[in-house]
Each structure stands twice: as structure tokens, then as C-alpha cells.
Coordinates of C-alpha atoms in Angstrom, one line a residue:
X39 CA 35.0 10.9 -5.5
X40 CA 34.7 12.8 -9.0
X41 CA 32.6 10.2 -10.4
X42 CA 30.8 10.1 -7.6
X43 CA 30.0 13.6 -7.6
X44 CA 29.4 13.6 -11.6
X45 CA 26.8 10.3 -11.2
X46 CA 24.6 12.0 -8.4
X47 CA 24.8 15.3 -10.0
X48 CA 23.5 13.9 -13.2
X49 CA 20.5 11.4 -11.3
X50 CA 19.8 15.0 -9.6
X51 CA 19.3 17.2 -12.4
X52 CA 16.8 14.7 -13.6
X53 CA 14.2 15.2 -10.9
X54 CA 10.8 16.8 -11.4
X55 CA 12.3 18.6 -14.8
X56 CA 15.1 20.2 -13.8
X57 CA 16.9 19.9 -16.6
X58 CA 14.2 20.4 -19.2
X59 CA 13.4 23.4 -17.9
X60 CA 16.9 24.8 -17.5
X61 CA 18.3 23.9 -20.9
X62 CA 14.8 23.9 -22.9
X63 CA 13.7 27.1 -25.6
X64 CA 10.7 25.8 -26.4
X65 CA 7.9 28.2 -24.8
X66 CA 5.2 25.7 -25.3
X67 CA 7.2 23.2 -23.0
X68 CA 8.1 26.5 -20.6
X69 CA 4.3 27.1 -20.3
X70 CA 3.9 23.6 -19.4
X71 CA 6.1 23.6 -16.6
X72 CA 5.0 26.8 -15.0
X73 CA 1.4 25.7 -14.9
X74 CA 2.4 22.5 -13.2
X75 CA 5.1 24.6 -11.0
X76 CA 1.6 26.6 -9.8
X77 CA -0.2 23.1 -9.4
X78 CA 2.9 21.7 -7.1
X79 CA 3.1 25.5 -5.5
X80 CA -1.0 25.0 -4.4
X81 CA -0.4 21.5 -3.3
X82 CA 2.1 22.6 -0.8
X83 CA 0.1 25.4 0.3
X84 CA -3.0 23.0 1.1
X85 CA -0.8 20.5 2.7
X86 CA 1.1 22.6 4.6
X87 CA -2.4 24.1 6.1
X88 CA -3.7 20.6 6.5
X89 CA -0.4 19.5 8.6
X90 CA -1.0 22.5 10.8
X91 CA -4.2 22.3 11.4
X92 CA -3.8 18.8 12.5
X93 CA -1.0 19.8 14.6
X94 CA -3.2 22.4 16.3
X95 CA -6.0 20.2 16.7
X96 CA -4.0 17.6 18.6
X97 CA -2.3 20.1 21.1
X98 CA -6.2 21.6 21.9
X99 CA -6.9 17.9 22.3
X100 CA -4.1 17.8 25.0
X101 CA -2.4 14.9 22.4
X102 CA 0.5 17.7 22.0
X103 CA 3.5 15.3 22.8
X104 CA 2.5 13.2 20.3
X105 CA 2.9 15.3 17.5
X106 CA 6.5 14.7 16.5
X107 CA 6.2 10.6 16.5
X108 CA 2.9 11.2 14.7
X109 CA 4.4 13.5 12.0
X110 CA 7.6 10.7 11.3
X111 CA 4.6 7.6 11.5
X112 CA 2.7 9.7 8.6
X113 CA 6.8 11.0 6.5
X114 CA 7.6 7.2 6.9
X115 CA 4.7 5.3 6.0
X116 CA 4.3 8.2 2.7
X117 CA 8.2 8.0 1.9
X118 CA 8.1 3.7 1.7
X119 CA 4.3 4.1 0.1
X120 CA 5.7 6.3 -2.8
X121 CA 8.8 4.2 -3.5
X122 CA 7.7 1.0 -2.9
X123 CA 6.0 1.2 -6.5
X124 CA 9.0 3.5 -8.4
X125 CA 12.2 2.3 -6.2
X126 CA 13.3 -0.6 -8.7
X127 CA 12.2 1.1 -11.5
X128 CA 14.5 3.6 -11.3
X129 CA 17.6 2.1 -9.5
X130 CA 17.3 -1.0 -12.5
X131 CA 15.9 0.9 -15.3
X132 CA 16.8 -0.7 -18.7
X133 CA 17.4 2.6 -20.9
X134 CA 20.8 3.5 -21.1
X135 CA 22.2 0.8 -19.3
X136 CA 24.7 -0.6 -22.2
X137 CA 26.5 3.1 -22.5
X138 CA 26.5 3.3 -18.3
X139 CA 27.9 -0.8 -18.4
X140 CA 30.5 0.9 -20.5
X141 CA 31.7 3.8 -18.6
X142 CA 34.8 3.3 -16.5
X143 CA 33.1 3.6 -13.5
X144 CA 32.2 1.1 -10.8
X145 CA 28.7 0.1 -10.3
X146 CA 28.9 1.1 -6.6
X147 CA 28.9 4.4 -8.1
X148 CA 26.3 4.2 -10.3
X149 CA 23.7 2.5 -7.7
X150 CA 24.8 5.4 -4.8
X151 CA 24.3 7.9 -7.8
X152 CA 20.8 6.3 -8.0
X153 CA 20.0 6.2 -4.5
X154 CA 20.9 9.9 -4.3
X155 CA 18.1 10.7 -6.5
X156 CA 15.8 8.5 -4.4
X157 CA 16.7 9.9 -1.2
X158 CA 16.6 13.4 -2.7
X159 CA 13.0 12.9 -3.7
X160 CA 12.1 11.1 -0.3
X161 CA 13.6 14.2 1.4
X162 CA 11.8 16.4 -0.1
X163 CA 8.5 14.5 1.2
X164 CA 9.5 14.5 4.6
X165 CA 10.2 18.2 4.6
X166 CA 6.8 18.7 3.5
X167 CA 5.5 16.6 6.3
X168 CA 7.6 17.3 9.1
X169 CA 8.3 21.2 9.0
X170 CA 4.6 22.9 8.5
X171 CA 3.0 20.1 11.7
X172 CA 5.8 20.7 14.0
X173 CA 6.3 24.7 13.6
X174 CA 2.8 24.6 14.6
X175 CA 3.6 22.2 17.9
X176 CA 6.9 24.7 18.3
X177 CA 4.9 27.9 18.4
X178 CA 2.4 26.2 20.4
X179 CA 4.2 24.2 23.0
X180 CA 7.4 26.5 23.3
X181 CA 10.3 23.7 23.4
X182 CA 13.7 24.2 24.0
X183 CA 16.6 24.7 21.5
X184 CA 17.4 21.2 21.2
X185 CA 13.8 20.7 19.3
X186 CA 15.2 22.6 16.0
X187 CA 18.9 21.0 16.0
X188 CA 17.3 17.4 17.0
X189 CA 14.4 17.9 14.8
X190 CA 16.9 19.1 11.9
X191 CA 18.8 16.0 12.0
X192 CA 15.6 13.4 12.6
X193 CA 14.4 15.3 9.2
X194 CA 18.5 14.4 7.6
X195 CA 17.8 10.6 8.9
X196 CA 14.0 9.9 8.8
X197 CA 14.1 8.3 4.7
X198 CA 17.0 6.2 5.0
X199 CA 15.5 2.9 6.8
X200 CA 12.2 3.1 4.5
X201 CA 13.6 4.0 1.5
X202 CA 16.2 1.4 2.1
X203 CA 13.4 -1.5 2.8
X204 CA 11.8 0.0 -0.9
X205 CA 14.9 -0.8 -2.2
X206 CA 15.1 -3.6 -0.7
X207 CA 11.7 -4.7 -1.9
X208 CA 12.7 -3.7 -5.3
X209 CA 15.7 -5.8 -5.6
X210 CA 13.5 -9.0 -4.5
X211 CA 10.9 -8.3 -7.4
X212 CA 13.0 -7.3 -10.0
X213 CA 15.4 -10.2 -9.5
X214 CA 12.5 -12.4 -9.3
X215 CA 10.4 -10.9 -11.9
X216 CA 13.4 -10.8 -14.6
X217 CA 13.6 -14.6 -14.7
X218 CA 9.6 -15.1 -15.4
X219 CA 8.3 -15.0 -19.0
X220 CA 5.3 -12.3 -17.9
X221 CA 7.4 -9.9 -16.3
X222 CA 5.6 -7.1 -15.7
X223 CA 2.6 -9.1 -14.3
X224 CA 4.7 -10.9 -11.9
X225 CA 6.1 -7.7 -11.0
X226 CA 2.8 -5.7 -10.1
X227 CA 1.6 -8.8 -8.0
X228 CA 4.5 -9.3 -5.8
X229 CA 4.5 -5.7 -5.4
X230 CA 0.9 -4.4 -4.7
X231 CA 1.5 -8.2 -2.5
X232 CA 4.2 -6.7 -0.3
X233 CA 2.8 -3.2 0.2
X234 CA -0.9 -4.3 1.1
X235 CA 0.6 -6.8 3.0
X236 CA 2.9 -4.0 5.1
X237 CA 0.0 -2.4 5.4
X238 CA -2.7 -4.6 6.2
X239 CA 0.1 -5.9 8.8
X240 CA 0.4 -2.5 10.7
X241 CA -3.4 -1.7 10.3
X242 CA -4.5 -5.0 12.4
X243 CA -1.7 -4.8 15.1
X244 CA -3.1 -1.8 15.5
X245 CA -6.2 -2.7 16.2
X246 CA -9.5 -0.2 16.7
X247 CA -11.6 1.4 18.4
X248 CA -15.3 1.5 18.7
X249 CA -16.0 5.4 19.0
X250 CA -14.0 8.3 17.9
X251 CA -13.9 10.1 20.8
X252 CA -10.9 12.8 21.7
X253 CA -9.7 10.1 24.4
X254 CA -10.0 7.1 21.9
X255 CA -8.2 8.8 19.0
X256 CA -5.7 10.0 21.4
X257 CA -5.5 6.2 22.3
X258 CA -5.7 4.9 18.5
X259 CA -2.6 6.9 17.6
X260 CA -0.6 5.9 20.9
X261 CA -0.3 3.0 19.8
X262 CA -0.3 3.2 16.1
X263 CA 2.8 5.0 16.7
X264 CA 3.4 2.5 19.4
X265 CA 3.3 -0.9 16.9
X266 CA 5.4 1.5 14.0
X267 CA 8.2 1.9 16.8
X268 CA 8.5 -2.1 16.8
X269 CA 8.8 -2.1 12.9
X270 CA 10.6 0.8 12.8
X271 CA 12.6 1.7 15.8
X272 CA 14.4 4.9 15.0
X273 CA 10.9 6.4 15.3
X274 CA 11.0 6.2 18.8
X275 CA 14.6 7.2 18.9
X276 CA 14.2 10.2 16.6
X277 CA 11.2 11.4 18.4
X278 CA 13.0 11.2 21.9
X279 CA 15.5 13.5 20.7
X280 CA 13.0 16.2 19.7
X281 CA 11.1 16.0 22.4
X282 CA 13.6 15.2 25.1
X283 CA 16.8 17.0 23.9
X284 CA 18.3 13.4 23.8
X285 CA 21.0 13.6 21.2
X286 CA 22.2 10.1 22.4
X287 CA 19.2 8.7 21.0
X288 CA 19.9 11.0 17.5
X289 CA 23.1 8.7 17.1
X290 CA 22.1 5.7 17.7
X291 CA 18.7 6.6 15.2
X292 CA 21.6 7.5 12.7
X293 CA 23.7 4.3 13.4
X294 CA 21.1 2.1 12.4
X295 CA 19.6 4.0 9.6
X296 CA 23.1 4.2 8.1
X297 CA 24.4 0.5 8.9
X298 CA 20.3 -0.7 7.1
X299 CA 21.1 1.7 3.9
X300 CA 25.0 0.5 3.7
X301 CA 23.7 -3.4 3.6
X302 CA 20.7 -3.0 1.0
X303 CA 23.1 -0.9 -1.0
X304 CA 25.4 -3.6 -0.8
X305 CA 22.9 -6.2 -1.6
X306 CA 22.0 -3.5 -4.6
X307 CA 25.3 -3.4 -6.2
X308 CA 25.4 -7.3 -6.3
X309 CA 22.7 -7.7 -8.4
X310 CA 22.7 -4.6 -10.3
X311 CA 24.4 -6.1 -13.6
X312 CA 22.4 -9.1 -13.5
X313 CA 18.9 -7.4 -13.1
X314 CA 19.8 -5.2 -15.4
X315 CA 20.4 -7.3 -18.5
X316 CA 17.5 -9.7 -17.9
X317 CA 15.7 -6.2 -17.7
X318 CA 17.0 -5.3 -21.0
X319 CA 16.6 -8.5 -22.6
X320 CA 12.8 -8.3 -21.6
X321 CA 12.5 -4.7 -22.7
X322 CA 14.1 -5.7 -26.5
X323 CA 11.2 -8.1 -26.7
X324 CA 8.4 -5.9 -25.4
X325 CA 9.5 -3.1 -27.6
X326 CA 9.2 -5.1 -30.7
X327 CA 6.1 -7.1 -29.8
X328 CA 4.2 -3.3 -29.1
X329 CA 5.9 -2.1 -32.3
X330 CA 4.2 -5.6 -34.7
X331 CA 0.9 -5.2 -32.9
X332 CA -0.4 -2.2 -34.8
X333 CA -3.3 -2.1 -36.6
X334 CA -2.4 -5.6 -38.6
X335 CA -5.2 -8.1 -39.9
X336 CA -8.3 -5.3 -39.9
X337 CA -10.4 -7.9 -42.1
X338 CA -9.9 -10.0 -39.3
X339 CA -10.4 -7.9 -36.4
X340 CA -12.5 -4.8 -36.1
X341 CA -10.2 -1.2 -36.2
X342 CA -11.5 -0.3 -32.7
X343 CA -11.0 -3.6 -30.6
X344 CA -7.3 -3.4 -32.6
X345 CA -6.8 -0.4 -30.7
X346 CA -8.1 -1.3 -27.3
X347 CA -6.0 -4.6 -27.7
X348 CA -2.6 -2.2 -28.4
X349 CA -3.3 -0.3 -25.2
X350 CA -4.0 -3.9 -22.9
X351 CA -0.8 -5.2 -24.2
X352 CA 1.7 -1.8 -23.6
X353 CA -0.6 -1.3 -20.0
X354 CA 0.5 -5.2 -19.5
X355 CA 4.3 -4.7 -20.5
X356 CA 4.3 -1.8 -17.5
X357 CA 4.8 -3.1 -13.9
X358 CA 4.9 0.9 -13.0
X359 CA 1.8 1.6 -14.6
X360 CA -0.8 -1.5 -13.7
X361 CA 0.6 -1.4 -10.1
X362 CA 0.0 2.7 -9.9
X363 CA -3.3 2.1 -12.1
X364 CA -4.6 -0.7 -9.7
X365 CA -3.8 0.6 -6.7
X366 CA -7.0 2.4 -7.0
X367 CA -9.8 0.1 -7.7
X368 CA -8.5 -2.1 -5.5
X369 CA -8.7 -0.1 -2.7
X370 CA -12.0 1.0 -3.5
X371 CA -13.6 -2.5 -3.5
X372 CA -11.3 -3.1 -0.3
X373 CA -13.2 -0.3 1.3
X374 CA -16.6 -1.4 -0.2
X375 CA -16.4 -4.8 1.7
X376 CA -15.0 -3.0 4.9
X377 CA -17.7 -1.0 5.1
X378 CA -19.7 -4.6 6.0
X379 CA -18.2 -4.5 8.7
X380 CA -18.4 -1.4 10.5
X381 CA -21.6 0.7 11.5
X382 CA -19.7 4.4 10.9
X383 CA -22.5 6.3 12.5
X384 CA -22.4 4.5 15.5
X385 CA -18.5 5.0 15.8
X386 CA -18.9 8.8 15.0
X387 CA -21.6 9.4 17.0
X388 CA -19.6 10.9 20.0
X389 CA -18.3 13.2 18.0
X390 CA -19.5 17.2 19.3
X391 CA -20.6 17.9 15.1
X392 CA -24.1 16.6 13.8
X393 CA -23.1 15.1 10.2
X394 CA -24.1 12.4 8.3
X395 CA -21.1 10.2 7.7
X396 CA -23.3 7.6 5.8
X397 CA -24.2 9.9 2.8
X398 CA -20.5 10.8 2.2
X399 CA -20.1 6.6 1.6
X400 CA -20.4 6.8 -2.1
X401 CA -18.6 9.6 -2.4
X402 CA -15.4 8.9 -0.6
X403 CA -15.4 5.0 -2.4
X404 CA -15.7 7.0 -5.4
X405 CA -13.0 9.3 -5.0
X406 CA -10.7 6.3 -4.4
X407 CA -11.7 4.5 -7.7
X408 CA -11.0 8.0 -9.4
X409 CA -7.4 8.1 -7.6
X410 CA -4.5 7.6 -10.7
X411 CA -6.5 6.4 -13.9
X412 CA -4.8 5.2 -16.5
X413 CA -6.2 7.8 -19.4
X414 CA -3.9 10.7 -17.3
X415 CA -0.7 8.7 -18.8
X416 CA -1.7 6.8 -21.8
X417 CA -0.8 9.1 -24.7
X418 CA 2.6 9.8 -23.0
X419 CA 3.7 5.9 -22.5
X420 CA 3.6 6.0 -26.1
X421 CA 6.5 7.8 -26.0
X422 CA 8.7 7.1 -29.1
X423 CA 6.0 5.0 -30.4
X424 CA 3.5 7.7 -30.8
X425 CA 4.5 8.8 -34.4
X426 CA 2.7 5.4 -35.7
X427 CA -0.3 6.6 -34.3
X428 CA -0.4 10.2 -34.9
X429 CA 0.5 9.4 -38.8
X430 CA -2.1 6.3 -39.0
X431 CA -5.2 7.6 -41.4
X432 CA -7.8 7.6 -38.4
X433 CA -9.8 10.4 -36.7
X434 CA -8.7 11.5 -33.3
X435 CA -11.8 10.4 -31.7
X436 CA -11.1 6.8 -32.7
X437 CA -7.9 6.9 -31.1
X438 CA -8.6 8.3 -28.1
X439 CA -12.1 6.5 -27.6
X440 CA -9.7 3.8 -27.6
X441 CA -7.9 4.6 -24.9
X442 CA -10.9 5.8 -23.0
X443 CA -12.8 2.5 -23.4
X444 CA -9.8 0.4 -22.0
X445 CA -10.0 2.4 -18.5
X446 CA -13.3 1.8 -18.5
X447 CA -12.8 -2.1 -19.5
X448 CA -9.8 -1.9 -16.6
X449 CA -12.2 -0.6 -13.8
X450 CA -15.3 -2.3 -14.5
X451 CA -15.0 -5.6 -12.6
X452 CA -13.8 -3.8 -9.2
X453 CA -16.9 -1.3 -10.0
X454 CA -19.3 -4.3 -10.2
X455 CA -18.3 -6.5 -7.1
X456 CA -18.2 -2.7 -5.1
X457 CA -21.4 -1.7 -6.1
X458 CA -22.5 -5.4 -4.8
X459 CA -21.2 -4.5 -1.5
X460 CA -22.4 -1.3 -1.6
X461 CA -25.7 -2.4 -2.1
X462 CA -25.5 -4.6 0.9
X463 CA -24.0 -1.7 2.8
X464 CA -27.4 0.9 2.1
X465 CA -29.6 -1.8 3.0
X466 CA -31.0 -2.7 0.0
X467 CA -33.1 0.8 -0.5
X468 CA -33.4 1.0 -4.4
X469 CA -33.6 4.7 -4.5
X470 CA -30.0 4.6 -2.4
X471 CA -28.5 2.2 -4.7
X472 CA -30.0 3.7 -7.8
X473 CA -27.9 7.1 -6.6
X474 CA -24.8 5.1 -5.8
X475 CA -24.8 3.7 -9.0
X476 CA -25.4 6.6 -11.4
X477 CA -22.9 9.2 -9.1
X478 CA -19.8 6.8 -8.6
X479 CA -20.6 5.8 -12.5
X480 CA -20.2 9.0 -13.3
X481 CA -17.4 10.2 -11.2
X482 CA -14.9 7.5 -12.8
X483 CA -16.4 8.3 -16.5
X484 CA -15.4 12.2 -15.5
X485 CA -12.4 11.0 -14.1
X486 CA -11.4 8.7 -16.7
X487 CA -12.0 12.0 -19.3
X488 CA -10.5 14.4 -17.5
X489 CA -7.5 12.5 -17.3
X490 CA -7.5 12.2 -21.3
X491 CA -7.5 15.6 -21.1
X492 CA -4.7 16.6 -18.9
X493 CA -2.4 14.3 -21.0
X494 CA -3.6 16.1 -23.7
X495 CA -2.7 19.4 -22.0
X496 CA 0.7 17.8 -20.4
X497 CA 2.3 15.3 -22.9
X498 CA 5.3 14.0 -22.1
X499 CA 6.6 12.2 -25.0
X500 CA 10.6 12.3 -24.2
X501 CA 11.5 9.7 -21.5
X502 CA 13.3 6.8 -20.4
X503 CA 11.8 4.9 -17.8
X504 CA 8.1 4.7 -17.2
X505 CA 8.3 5.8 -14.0
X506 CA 9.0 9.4 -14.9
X507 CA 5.4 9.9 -16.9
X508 CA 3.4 7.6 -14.6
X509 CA 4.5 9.2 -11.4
X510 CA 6.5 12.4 -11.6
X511 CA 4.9 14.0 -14.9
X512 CA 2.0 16.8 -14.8
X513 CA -0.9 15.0 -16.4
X514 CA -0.4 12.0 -13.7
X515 CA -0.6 14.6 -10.9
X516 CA -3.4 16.8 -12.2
X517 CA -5.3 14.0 -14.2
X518 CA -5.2 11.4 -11.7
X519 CA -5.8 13.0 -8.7
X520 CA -8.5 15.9 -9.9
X521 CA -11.3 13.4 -9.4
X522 CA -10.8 12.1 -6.1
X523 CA -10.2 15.7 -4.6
X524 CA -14.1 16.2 -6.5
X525 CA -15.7 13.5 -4.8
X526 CA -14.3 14.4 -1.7
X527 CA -15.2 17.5 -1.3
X528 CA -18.8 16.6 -2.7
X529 CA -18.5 13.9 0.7
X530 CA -17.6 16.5 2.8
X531 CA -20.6 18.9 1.7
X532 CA -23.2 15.8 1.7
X533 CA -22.1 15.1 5.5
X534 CA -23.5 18.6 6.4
X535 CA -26.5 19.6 4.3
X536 CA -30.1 19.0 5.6
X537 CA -31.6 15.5 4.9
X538 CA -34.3 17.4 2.7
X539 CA -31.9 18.9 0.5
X540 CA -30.3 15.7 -0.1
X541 CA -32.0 14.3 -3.1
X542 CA -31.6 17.8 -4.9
X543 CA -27.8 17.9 -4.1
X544 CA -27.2 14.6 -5.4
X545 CA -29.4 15.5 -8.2
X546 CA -27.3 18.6 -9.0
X547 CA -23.9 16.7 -8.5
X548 CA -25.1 14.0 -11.7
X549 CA -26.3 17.1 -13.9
X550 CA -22.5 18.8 -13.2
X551 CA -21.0 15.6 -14.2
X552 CA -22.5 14.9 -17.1
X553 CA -22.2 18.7 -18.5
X554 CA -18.1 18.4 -17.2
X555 CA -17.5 15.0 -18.7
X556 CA -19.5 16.2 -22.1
X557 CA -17.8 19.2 -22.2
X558 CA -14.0 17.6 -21.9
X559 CA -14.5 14.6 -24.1
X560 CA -15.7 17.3 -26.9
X561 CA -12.6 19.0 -26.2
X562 CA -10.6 16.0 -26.6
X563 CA -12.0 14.5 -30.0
X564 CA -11.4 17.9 -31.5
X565 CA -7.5 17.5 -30.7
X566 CA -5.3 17.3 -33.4
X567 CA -2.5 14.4 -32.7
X568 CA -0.2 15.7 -34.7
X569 CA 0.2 18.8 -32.9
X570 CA 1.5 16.6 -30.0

């Protein structure tokens, strides 16, 4: 039980920078974590006001009963969306693992100590979710006392089954990954494979509908909720409890969710070892093939393409960071070739607000290309490696440019076949595609910059597993999701401006992004790399 207690305790203290920022003296890294403490503080404000007014708008909508099973669709599909990509990163990470192998512990200890951190983490996203939508449906609604215990424990019990199925997931790729010669690669495919696929699966039993009326969203997320409860039946369960004092059904939710985590952290500990050292084994071999690929042969290779050619191979040696990288441009082009398919004026038009859903098209595709770039994390997956860089006789600009131009390389194929689809989707009108091509251009060369420059801002050199810079560190957070929140909001404003203003907004929105984007990359190349 000591060890126990001593494994989670340590995996605990290693969340979000707990540790750094208890034992740390150095006031540059102090400033650092209090601006991203006022970043995460913000966040939680917006979401929480978000959740609530979603809340509020379904009880005026007379949808109130559906709040709760709503609120646990949305915690669960997040908590199993966020660990999907970091799960088997973290419970089979490479680092360390010879000095844990050789601690007289067992290695159920050391996965449970793991999982602690995991379920920690996926806590702390259902709390976010859960409390601020169903104190609105509470002060609303006025349910009985049962509501808070019930709702207390569904909060306790909600991660288990889809952090247990990331898990799950995790130990399927990694053990299948570890035995191929391109691990990494194999790694992002099977796993963007078995996420969209989750997805995509859910999305189509669901079906749709053709209007968005009060009735027919009420409908859509009946039975959204409906086809999660066959996938997931402690939703139903959990949600009974809340909202019909049921305790019975709390038990049996908690039976299951237990008896699911107790198996896949069975399965976990049976294949921990062996993971593990094929994990290591290909980690020995990508650390010295990154280390001999420096700036070798320039007479036979120009300096520059030397640079972008370091960057591909690390960003290929990364399952973590091509599967969080690609996530976005995928999606984009996904939505591109959607938007074939449906006429989103006609299935708005009930709705009792005159907007323009259309012109907000660009903008929202481009907000999803601009969702977690990889300039936001490159400096800091140099990690150790970064002093061979920093000490190389080049300019900063050369460096960076580097970096900047592989994003760009990254991106540009899924930019392409979008703005193909795109082009199909605005009929063909030049002056249309002319404007979707310039603003969504510019919106992932802004985003792609001001990533640079929040890693810049927020380096995070000292680490030992990828996961902790590409999705947990400030410059991911900030950097990566800064331009999508921009183009969002610029959808939102397009939706409600008058027609004749349009042309002048868009106008407006180019001349900002070209001022912003110049502005930060002269900022950057002005760096000094040492400093960092």
C-alpha cells in the first residue's frame, strides 16, 4: 500500500507543473507559469459561461431533462477524445523505464500509479463539464437532494469506462506499433484510425436532420444520447440516478465501470514490460539517428532544406505529435468535402435569427486547419537536443524559417484538395474563391507564426515524454489554439453584418493578418536562441 501511495503521489505531482512550480527558484520559469495559470483561469471562466448558457438554453427550450445525459455524452466523448492520443504515451513512456524496471516494486503498481495520473487529469475535465451545465439545470429546475449526492458520485464514476477503452486502445497500438520498423507512423495511423472511426461510427447512427428547429434539435440530441447509451451504458444508468433519485442504478453504473477498468488494467500490466522495452529499443535508435542528421554534407545539400529535413524526421519519430498535428487538417478537408453535401442555409433557415451561415464557411474550415500547429511545439521537442542548434554558427531566422516552412510543407496538401472542395462548395464565383483563398491562406500563415511565437514565449526544454510539451505545455495551449478561436469569432461577426459591408470586412480581416503575422515573425527572427 506504501508503494502504492509513493507511485501515484509521484505520477500526481507531475501534472500540469506541479512540481516545477513548487520546487522551482527560477523567476523567469515562475512568470511563465503564472501567465499560463491566467490563460487556464480564462479558459475556465469562458467554458464554464458556455456550459451554462447551454444549459439555460435547453431548459427555455423545454429540453430540461435532458441536460444531465447531455452533459455526460459531451465529459465522455472529451475525456476518451483527449486520451485516445496521450493514454499510451504516458502509461508506456520509454524515459526512465530501466531505473522504474529496477525498483522493487511490482508493475501492477507502477501501471495503477500511471492510471492515477490519467484518471486525475480526466477528472478534472469532467468537473469542468459537468458542474457549471448542471448548477444551471439545479437552480433552474429545483430537484431534489438526491440530484447533488447522485450527481457527486456520476462525476466520481463518469472517466472510468472511457478512459479505460483509451487505454485499452493504447495497449493495442503500442503493442502493435513496437514490432513495426516505422513506429511512430504506424502508431498515428491506427490511432487517428480508431478515433475517427469511433467517431464517424456514433455520428452516422445518429443520423440527422434536415432543419434545426427547437423540436428537431431536441430530437437530434434524444437520440445522440440515445445511440451513446448502447455504446456506453452507464450513461443511461448515471443519468437515471440524477434525475430519478435512483441509487440502484449508481451501483450498478459503478459495477461496470469498475469490473471494465480492473480488466484493461489487467490486460495493462501484462504487457507493460514487453511494450516497454520494444519502446525503448526504438527510442535508442531514434535518438541517435536525430542526433547524426545535423547539418552533415552541406556541399551536397543546401543549409536550409538540411534543416527542414531535421524537423520531418524528429515530427516522423513522434506518434504524439503527427497524430495531435494532423488531427487538424484533416478535419478541415473532412469538413470541406462535407460541406458537398449539405445546403446549411436551407437547414438553418427555421431558425428565429437572420444570419448568413454561408459566409462564416471559410472561416470556421479555417479555424479548424489553424487548431494545434506544429510551430507551437517545435523548439521544445528539441528538448535535450536543442544545444546543437542554439550553438550551430547560423542566424536565428534561418533556424526558425526552418521550422516555419515545414508547417507550411505539412499543411499544404490538405489546404489544396480543401480549397478544391471549397471552390465547388461557393459555386464557382471567382471573387468568392479568390477571398477563400487569400483569408484561410492567411489564417494558417498567422497561425503557423504565432505558434512560433508562443514557443518562443513558453519553452519547455526539460521533459520526458512528448506528450507533456505536445499536449499539456503552455505554448501548445496558447499557440495552437489562438487561431482557431480568431477565425471563429471573425465567422461569427461575418454571419451577422449586412451583405454590403461584407467585402469591406473581409477586406479588413486580410489587412489585420498580414500586419499580425508581419509583426510576430519580426519578433521572432530577432530572438536570440541562446537565451532559451
Amino acid at each position: 500500500m506504501n508503494q502504492m501511495r509513493s507511485m501515484c503521489s509521484i505520477e500526481i505531482k507531475n501534472i500540469w507543473g506541479i512540481n516545477v512550480l513548487k520546487h522551482t527558484k527560477n523567476p523567469v520559469e515562475l512568470k511563465r507559469m503564472k501567465g499560463l495559470l491566467i490563460i487556464i483561469v480564462f479558459v475556465i471562466l469562458v467554458l464554464m459561461f458556455y456550459l451554462g448558457s447551454m444549459s439555460y438554453g435547453f431548459v427555455m427550450m423545454g429540453a430540461g431533462e435532458i441536460v444531465p445525459s447531455y452533459l455526460m455524452m459531451l465529459s465522455v466523448m472529451i475525456i476518451f477524445g483527449f486520451n485516445v492520443f496521450k493514454a499510451g504515451g504516458i502509461l508506456f513512456r520509454s524515459n526512465g523505464y530501466q531505473v522504474i524496471a529496477s525498483l522493487p516494486v511490482t508493475t501492477s503498481v507502477i501501471v495503477i500509479g500511471r492510471f492515477a495520473r490519467l484518471y486525475l487529469e480526466s477528472l478534472a475535465e469532467a468537473c469542468l463539464i459537468m458542474i457549471p451545465g448542471n448548477l444551471v439545470y439545479a437552480f433552474l429546475l429545483k430537484p431534489g437532494w438526491t440530484f447533488y449526492v447522485n450527481g457527486l458520485f456520476s462525476i466520481l464514476i463518469l472517466p472510468m469506462i472511457p478512459l479505460s477503452f483509451a487505454i485499452f486502445l493504447g495497449v493495442l497500438v503500442m503493442g502493435f506499433a513496437s514490432r513495426m520498423k516505422h513506429r511512430a507512423v504506424w502508431e498515428t495511423i491506427l490511432t487517428l484510425g480508431f478515433a475517427f472511426a469511433v467517431f464517424g461510427g456514433i455520428a452516422c447512427l445518429t443520423g440527422n436532420s434536415p432543419e434545426f428547429t427547437s423540436e428537431s434539435i431536441k430530437i437530434i440530441l434524444e437520440k445522440t444520447i440515445e445511440t451513446l447509451g448502447r455504446f456506453y451504458p452507464p450513461v443511461v444508468l448515471l443519468s437515471q440516478g440524477m434525475t430519478k433519485g435512483s441509487f440502484l442504478s449508481i451501483l450498478i453504473a459503478m459495477f461496470i465501470s469498475v469490473t471494465v477498468l480492473a480488466i484493461v488494467i489487467g490486460i495493462s500490466v501484462h504487457f507493460f514490460h514487453g511494450i516497454c522495452r520494444k519502446l525503448q529499443e526504438a527510442a535508442s535508435k531514434k535518438r541517435t539517428t536525430i542526433t547524426e542528421i545535423g547539418i552533415d554534407n552541406v556541399g551536397q545539400r543546401r543549409l536550409f532544406g538540411s534543416l527542414i529535413i531535421r524537423d520531418a524526421r524528429r515530427y516522423l519519430a513522434s506518434s504524439v505529435y503527427m497524430t495531435n498535428t494532423l488531427m487538424g487538417p484533416i478535419l478541415g478537408t473532412i469538413a470541406s468535402v462535407a460541406l458537398l453535401f449539405v445546403d446549411i442555409q436551407q437547414a438553418m433557415g427555421d431558425i428565429p435569427v437572420h444570419i448568413n451561415i454561408q459566409q462564416a464557411v471559410v472561416f470556421a474550415v479555417s479555424g479548424i486547419f489553424c487548431t494545434m500547429n506544429t510551430t507551437s511545439t517545435s523548439v521544445s521537442m528539441e528538448g535535450k537536443e536543442w544545444w546543437i542548434l542554439k550553438t550551430l554558427p547560423l542566424p536565428s531566422k534561418m533556424i526558425l524559417d526552418s521550422k516555419l516552412c515545414f508547417n507550411l510543407i505539412l499543411i499544404a496538401p490538405f489546404y489544396l484538395i480543401s480549397q478544391i472542395f471549397l471552390g465547388i462548395v461557393l459555386r464557382g464565383e471567382a471573387v468568392e474563391i479568390l477571398w477563400s483563398v487569400v483569408i484561410m491562406l492567411l489564417f494558417i500563415l498567422c497561425a503557423c507564426v504565432g505558434g512560433l511565437t508562443a514557443n518562443l514565449k513558453f519553452p519547455k526544454m526539460e521533459w520526458d515524454n512528448e506528450v507533456v510539451v505536445v499536449k499539456q505545455s503552455a505554448s501548445s495551449a496558447v499557440g495552437g489554439l489562438s487561431g482557431m478561436l480568431g477565425a471563429m469569432l471573425c465567422g461569427v461577426i461575418v454571419m451577422v453584418i449586412p451583405t454590403a459591408l461584407l467585402h469591406v470586412f473581409r477586406a479588413v480581416i486580410v489587412l489585420l493578418l498580414i500586419i499580425l503575422t508581419t509583426f510576430l515573425y519580426r519578433k521572432n527572427i530577432r530572438t536570440d536562441l541562446r537565451q532559451i
